[in-house]
Coordinates of C-alpha atoms and ligand atoms in Angstrom, one line a residue:
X26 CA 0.0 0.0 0.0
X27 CA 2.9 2.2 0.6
X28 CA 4.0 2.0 -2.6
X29 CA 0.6 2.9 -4.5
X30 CA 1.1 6.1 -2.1
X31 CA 4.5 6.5 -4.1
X32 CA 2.9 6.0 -7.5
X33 CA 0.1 8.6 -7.0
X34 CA 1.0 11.8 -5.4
X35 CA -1.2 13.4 -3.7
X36 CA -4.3 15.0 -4.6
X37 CA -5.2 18.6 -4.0
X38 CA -8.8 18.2 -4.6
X39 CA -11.0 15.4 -5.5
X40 CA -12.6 17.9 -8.3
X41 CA -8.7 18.6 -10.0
X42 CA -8.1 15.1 -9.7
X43 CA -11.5 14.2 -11.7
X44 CA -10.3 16.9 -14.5
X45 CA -6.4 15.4 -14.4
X46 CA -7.7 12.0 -15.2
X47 CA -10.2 12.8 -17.9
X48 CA -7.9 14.8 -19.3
X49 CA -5.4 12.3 -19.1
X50 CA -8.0 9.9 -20.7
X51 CA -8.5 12.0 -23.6
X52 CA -5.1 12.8 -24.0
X53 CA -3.9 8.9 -24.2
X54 CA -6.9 8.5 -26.9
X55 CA -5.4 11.0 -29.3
X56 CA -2.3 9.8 -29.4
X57 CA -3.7 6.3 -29.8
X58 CA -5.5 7.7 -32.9
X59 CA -2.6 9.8 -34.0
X60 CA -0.7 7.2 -33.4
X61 CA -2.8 4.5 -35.3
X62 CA -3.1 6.7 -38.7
X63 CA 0.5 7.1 -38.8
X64 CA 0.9 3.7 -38.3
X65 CA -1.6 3.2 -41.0
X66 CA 0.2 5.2 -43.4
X67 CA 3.5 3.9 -43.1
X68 CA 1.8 0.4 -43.5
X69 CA 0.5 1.3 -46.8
X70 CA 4.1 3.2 -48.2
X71 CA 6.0 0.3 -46.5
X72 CA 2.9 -2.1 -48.3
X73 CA 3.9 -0.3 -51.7
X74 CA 7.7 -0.3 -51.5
X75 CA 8.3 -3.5 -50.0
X76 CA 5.2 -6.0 -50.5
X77 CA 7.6 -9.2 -50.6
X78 CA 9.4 -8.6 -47.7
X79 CA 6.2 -8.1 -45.6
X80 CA 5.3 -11.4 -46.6
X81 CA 8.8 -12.9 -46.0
X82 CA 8.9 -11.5 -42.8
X83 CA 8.6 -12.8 -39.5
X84 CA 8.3 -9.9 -37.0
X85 CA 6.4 -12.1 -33.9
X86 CA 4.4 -9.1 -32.5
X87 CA 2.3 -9.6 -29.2
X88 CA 2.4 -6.2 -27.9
X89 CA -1.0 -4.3 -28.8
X90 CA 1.1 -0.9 -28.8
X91 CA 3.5 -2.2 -31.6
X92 CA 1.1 -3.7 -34.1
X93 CA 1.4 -1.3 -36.3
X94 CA 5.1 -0.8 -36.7
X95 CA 6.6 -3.5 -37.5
X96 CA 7.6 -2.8 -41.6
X97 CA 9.2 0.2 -40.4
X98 CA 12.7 -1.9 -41.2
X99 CA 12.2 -1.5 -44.7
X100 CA 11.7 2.3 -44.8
X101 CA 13.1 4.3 -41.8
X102 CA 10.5 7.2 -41.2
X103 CA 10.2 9.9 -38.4
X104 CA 9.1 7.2 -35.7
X105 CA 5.7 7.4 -34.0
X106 CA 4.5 9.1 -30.7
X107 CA 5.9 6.6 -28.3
X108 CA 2.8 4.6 -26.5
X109 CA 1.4 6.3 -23.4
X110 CA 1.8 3.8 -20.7
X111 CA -1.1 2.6 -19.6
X112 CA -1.9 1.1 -15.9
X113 CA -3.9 -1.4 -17.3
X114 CA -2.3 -3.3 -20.3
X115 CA -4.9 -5.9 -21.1
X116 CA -7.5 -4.8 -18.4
X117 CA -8.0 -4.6 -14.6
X118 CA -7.2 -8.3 -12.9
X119 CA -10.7 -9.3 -12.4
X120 CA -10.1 -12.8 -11.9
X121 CA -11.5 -13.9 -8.4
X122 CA -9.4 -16.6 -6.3
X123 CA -12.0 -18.2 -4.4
X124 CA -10.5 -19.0 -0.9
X125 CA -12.8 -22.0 0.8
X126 CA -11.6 -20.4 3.7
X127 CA -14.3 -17.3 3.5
X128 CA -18.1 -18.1 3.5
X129 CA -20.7 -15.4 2.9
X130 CA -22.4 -15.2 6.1
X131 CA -22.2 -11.7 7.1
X132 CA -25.0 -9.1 6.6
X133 CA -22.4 -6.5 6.1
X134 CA -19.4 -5.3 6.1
X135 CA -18.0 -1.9 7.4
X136 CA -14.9 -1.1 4.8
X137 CA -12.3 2.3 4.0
X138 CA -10.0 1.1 1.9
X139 CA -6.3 2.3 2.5
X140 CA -5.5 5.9 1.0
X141 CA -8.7 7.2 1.1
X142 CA -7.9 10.0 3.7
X143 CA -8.4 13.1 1.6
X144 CA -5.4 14.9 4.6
X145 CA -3.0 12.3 3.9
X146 CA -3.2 12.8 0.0
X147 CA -5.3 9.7 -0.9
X148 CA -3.4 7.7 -2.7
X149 CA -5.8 4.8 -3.3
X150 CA -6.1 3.0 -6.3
X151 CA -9.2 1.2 -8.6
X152 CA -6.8 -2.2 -8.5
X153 CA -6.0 -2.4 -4.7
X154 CA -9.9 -1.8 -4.6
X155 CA -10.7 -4.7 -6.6
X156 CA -8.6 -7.2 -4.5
X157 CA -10.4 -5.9 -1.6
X158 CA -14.0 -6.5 -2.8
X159 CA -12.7 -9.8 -4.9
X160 CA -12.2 -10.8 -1.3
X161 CA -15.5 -9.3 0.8
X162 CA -17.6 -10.5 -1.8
X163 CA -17.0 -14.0 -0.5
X164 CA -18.1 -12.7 2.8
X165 CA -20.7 -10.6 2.1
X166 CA -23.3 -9.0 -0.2
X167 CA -23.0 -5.0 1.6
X168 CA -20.3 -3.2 1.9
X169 CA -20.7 0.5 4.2
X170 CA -17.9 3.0 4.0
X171 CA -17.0 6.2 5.6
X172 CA -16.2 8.8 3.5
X173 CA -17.0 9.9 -0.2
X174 CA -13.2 11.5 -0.3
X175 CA -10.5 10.1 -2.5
X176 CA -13.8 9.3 -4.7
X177 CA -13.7 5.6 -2.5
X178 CA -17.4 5.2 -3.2
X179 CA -17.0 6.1 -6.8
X180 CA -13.9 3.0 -6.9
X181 CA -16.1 0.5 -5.1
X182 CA -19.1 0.1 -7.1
X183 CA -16.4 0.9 -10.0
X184 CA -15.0 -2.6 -8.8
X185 CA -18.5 -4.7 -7.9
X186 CA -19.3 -3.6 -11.6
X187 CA -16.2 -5.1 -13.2
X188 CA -16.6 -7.7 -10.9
X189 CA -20.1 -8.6 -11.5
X190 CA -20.4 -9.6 -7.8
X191 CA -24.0 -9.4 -6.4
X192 CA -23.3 -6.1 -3.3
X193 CA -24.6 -2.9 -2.3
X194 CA -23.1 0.2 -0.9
X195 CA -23.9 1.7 1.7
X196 CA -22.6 5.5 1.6
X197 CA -21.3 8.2 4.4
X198 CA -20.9 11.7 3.8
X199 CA -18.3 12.3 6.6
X200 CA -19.0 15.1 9.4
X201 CA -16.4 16.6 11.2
X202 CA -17.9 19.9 11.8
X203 CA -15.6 22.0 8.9
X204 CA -17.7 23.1 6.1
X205 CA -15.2 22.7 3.5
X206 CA -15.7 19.2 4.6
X207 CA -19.2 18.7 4.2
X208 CA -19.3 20.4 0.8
X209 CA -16.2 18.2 -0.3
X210 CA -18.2 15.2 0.7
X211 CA -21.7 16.7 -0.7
X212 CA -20.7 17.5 -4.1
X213 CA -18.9 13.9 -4.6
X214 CA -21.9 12.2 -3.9
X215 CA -24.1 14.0 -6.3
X216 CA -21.2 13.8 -8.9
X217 CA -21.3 9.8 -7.6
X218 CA -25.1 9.4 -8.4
X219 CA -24.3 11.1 -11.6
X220 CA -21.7 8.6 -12.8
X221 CA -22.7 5.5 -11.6
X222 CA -26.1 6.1 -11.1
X223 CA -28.0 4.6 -7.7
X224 CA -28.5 1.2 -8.7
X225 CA -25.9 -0.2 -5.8
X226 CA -26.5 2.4 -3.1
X227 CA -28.2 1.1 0.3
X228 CA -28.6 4.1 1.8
X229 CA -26.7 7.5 2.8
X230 CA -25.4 8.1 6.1
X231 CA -25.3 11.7 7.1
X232 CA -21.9 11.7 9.4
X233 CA -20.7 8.7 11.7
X234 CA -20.7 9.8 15.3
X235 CA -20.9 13.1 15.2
X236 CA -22.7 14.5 17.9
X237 CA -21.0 12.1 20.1
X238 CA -17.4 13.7 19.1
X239 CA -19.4 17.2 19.6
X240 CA -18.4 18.0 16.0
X241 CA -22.0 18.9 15.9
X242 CA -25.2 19.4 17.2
X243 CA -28.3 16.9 16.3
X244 CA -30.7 19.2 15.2
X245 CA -27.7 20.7 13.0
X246 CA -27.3 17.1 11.5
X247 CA -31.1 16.9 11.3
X248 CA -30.9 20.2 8.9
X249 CA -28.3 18.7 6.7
X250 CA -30.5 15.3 6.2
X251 CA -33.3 16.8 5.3
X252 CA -31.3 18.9 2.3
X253 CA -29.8 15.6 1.4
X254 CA -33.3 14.2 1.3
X255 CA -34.9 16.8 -0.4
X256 CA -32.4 17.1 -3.3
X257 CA -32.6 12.9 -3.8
X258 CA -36.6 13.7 -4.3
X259 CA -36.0 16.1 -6.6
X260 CA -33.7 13.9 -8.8
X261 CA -36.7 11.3 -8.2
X262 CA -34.2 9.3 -5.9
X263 CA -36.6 9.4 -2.7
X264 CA -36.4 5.9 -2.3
X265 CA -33.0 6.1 -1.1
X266 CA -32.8 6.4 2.7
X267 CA -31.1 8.8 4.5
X268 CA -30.1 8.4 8.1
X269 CA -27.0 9.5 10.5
X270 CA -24.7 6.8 12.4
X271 CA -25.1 7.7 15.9
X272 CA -24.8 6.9 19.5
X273 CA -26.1 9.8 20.7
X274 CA -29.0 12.0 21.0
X275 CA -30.8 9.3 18.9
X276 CA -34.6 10.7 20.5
X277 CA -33.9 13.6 18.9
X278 CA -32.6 12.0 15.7
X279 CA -34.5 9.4 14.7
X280 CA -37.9 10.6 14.1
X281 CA -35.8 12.4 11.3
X282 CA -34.2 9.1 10.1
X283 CA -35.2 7.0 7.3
X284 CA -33.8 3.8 9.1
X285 CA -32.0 4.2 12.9
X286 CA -28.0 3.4 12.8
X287 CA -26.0 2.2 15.6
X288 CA -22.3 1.8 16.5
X289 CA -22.7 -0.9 19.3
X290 CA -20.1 -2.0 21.1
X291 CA -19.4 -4.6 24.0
X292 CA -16.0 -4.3 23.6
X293 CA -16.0 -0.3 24.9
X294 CA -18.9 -1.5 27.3
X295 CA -16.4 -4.0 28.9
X296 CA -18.0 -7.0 28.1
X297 CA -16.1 -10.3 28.5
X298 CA -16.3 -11.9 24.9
X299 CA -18.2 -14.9 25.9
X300 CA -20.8 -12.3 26.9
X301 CA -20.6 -9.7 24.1
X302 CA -23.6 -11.6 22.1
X303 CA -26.0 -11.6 24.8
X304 CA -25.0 -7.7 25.9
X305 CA -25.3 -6.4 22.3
X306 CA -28.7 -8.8 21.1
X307 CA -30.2 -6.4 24.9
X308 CA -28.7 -3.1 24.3
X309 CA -29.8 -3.2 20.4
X310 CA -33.0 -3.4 21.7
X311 CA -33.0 -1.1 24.0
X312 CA -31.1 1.5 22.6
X313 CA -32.3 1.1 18.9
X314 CA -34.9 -1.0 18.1
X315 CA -37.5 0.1 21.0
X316 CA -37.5 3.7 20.3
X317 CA -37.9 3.0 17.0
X318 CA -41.3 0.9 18.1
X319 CA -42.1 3.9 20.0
X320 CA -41.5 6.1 17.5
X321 CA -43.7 4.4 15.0
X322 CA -46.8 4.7 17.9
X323 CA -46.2 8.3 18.1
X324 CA -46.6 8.5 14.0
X325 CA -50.6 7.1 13.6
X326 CA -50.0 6.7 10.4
X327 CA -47.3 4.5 10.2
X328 CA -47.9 1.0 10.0
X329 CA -44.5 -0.3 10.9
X330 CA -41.4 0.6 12.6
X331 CA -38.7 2.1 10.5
X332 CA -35.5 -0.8 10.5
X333 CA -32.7 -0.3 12.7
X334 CA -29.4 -1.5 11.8
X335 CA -26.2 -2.2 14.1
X336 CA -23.5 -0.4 11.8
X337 CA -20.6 -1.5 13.6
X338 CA -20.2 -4.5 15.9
X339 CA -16.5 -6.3 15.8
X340 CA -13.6 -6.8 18.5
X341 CA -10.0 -5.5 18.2
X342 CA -7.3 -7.8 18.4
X343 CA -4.4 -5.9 19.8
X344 CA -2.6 -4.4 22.0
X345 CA -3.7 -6.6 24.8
X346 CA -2.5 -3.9 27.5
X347 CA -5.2 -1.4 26.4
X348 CA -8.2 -3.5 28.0
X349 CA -11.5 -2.3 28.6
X350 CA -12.4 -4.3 32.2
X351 CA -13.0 -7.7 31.2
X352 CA -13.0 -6.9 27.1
X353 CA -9.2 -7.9 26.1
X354 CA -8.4 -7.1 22.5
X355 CA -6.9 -10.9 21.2
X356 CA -7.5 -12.5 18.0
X357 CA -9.1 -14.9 20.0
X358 CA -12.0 -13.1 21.4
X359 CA -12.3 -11.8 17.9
X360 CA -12.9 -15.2 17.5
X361 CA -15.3 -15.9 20.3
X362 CA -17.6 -12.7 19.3
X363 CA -17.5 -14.3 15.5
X364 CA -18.6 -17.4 17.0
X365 CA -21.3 -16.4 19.3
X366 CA -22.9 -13.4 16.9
X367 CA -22.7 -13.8 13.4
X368 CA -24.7 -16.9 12.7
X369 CA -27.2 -15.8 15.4
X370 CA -27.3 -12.4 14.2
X371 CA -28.2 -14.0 11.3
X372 CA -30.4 -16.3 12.9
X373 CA -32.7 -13.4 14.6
X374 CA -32.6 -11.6 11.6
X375 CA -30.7 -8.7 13.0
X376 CA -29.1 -6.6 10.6
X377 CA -25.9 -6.1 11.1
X378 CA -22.3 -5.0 9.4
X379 CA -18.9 -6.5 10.9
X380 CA -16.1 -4.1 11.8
X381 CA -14.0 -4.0 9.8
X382 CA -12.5 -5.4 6.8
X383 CA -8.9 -4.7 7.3
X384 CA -6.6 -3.5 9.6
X385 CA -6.0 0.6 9.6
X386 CA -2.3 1.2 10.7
X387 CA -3.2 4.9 10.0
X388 CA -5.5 5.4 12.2
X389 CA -2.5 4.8 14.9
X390 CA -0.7 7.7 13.2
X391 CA -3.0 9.8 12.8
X392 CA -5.1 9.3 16.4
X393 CA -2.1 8.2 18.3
X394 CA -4.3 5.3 19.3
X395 CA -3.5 1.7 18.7
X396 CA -7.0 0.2 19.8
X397 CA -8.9 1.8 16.8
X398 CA -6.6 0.0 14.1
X399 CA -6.7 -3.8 14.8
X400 CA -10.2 -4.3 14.4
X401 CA -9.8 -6.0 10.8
X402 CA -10.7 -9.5 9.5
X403 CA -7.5 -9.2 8.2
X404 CA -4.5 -7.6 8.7
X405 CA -3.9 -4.5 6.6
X406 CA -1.5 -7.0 3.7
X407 CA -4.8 -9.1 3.9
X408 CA -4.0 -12.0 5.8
X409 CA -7.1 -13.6 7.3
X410 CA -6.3 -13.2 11.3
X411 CA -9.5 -15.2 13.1
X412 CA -9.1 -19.1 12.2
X413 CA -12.1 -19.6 11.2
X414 CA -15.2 -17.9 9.5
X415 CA -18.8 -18.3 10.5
X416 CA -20.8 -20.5 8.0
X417 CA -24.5 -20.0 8.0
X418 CA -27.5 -19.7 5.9
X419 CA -27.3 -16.4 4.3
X420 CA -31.2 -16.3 2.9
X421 CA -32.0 -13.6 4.6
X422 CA -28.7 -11.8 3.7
X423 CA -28.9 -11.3 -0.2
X424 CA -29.3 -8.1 -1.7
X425 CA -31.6 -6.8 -4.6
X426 CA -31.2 -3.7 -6.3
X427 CA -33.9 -1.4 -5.5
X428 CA -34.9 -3.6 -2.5
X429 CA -34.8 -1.3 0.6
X430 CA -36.2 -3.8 2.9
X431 CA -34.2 -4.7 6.0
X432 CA -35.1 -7.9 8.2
X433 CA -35.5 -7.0 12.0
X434 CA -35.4 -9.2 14.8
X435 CA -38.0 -9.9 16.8
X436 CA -38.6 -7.5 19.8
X437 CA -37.6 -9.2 22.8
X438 CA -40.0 -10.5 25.7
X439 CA -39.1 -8.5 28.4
X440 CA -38.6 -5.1 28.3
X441 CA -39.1 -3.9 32.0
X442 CA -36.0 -5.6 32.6
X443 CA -33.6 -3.6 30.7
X444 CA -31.7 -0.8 31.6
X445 CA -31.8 2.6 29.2
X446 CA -28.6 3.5 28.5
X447 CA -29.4 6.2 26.4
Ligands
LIG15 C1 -5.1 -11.4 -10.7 O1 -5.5 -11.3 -9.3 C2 -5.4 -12.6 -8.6 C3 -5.8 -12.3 -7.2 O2 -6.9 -11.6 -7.0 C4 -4.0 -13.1 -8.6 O3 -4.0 -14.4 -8.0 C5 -3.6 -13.3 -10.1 O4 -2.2 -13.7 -10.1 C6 -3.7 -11.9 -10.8 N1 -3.4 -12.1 -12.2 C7 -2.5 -11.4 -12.8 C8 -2.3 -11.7 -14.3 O5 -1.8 -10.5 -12.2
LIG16 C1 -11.5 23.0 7.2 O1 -10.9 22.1 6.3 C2 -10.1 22.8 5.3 C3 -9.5 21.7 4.4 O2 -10.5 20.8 4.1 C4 -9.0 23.5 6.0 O3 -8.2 24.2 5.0 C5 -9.6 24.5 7.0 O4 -8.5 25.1 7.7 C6 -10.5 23.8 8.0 N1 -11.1 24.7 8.9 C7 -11.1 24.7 10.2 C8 -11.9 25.7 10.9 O5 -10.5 23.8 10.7
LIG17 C1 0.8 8.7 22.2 O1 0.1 8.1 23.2 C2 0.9 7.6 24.3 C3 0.1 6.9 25.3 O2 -0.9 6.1 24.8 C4 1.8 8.7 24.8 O3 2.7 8.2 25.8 C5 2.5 9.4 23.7 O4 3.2 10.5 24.2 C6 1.6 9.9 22.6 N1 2.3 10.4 21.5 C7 1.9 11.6 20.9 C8 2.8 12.0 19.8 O5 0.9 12.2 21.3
LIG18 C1 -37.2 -7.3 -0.5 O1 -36.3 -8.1 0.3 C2 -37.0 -8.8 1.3 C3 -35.9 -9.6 2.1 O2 -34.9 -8.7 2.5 C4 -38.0 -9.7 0.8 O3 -38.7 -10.4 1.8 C5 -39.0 -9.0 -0.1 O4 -39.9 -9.9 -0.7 C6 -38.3 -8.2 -1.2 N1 -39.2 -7.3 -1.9 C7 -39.3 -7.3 -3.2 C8 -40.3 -6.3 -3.8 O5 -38.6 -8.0 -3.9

């Protein structure tokens, strides 16, 4: 990954870089079509003037770039616009390895791939992409990301297209609280739906926790959802949900929300592994899907409650030092939580997407904290850390375009016994 960083310098601005590679594109095409009527010409005079030794010849040519130029022995002209390198000789790699390792038993799958951070000058690139969804698509069928910088969202579906993998995207327009930000993220997305249109996208996720970084305040966020939802009506896209991923304030947020989002995590709550199902199967009730119920009550005319989602559940593997109480980050707790959630996750029908894909060694740079970057599946070179992956019925897990339904668990009995944490 370090050296894709070194191959691509870094990008001032996701709107140059758009204008640098169509330009780029049109640029190589000329001189592929200058390049093939020269080479066209000097087929024909090299045709004329030497016609035997064409025949005679036996100039072995595999190379697409040189096809053209190979009579030029016969008759040395001015020689051709050397061929513009191209990244992609015969094609992106879209062959998929299929490693019986992997089974598609997640609902989700929470994903950024590696130089997508807009302040470290991007950097990420359509093949390291593809390798990365050639390998969730075994897992998975949804894949949710952070961030619209770097255009990652535009690269994803880029790659489930080539790939011709059955998955859906679930979008973020990132909040921090800067403007430039927001607007940065904002345009991308409608550029986005422009260019690949809104056949893969999920849903749109107004920020990721932030009202709970105090980045901003929920009625703020509220404000920016409903723009976001009133320009996708306008563009007849109102079937798209919008939402926030929050774990604060959610009262306040969700009877604004299309569907409720939820970070949820035992690990931060402490939770030894062996009990981090049962904790999260309570507090997602609690916390998300009750209000949700209540919500729907308070709305006569709504017949059902709108779905809520866990967007993060996962365990980190190291350090070991920086426990939380009884939740010690180990590979094989990671392994426990696998073991005891996904299958009955899947089970219960609770929606749900895994964090994360792959290790994020910048986060440790960047945050100076160790704990948020060893939450992958696997390791940032894509090694597979946990031993073994859950494998379960995935009927309820496969996604259809245009298909906005999302399967909810059953509310559980008892309710009076439960705390409210929020
Ligand atoms: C294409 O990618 C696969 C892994 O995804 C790899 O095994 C294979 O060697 C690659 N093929 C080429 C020609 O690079
Ligand atoms: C907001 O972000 C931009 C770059 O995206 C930066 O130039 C600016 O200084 C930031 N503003 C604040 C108030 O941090
Ligand atoms: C990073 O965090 C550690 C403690 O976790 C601290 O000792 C160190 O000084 C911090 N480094 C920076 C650059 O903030
Ligand atoms: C949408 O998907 C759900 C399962 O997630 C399924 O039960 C339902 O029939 C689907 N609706 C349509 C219109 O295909």
């Amino acid at each position: 990954m370090d050296q894709e960083k070194q191959l691509h310098p870094p990008a001032p601005d996701q709107a140059l870089e758009q204008v640098a590679r169509e330009q780029a594109r049109s640029k190589r095409t000329s001189y592929v079509i200058k390049g093939c009527t020269i080479a066209l010409l000097l087929v024909v005079i090299a045709a004329l003037v030497a016609l035997p030794q064409m025949f005679g010849g036996s100039n072995n040519n595999d190379d697409n770039n040189n096809r053209h130029h190979d009579n030029t022995a016969s008759s040395p002209p001015p020689p051709p616009p050397p061929p513009v390198p191209s990244p992609h000789p015969s094609g992106p790699n879209t062959t998929i390895i299929r490693d019986t390792r992997l089974h598609q038993s997640f609902y989700g799958m929470d994903y950024t791939p590696h130089g997508s951070q807009y302040y470290e000058g991007c950097g990420v690139t359509l093949d390291a992409v593809l390798e990365d969804i050639k390998i969730m698509s075994q897992l998975t069928t949804r894949v949710r990301l952070y961030g619209m910088d770097c255009d990652q969202a535009g690269l994803v579906v880029q790659a489930i297209k080539l790939l011709r993998v059955d998955m859906g995207v679930m979008l973020t327009l990132w909040v921090d609280g800067n403007s430039t930000t927001y607007q940065r993220q904002y345009n991308t997305f409608w550029k986005f739906l422009q260019d690949h249109g809104a056949d893969h996208v999920l849903g749109v996720s107004v920020g990721n926790e932030a009202v709970y970084r105090r980045q901003m305040e929920a009625a703020d966020l509220i404000t920016l959802m409903q723009d976001v939802k009133q320009r996708l009506k306008s563009m007849g896209l109102e079937q798209i949900p919008v939402f926030t991923t929050e774990i604060r304030d959610l009262k306040h947020l969700i009877p604004h929300e299309d569907a409720v989002l939820d970070n949820v995590h035992p690990f931060f709550a402490g939770t030894r592994p062996e009990d981090a199902a049962d904790w999260t199967w309570q507090y997602f009730y609690d916390v998300d899907q009750y209000p949700t119920l209540i919500d729907a009550k308070g709305r006569m005319q709504e017949t059902q409650a709108k779905p809520a989602i866990i967007s993060e559940i996962g365990w980190p593997t190291e350090p070991a030092a920086h426990r939380v109480k009884g939740a010690v980050p180990s590979i094989a707790n990671q392994q426990t939580l696998l073991d005891t959630f996904v299958c009955q996750a899947n089970q219960r029908q609770l929606p749900y997407y895994w964090f994360e894909f792959k290790d994020q060694p910048w986060k440790a740079a960047l945050f100076n904290e160790t704990r948020e970057s060893y939450w992958g599946l696997f390791d940032k070179d894509l090694n597979l850390k946990p031993s073994r992956i859950p494998k379960c019925n995935h009927n309820v897990h496969s996604w259809q375009k245009g298909n906005y339904t999302v399967p909810q668990p059953a509310p559980l009995p008892d309710k009076s016994s439960s705390k409210t944490t929020n």
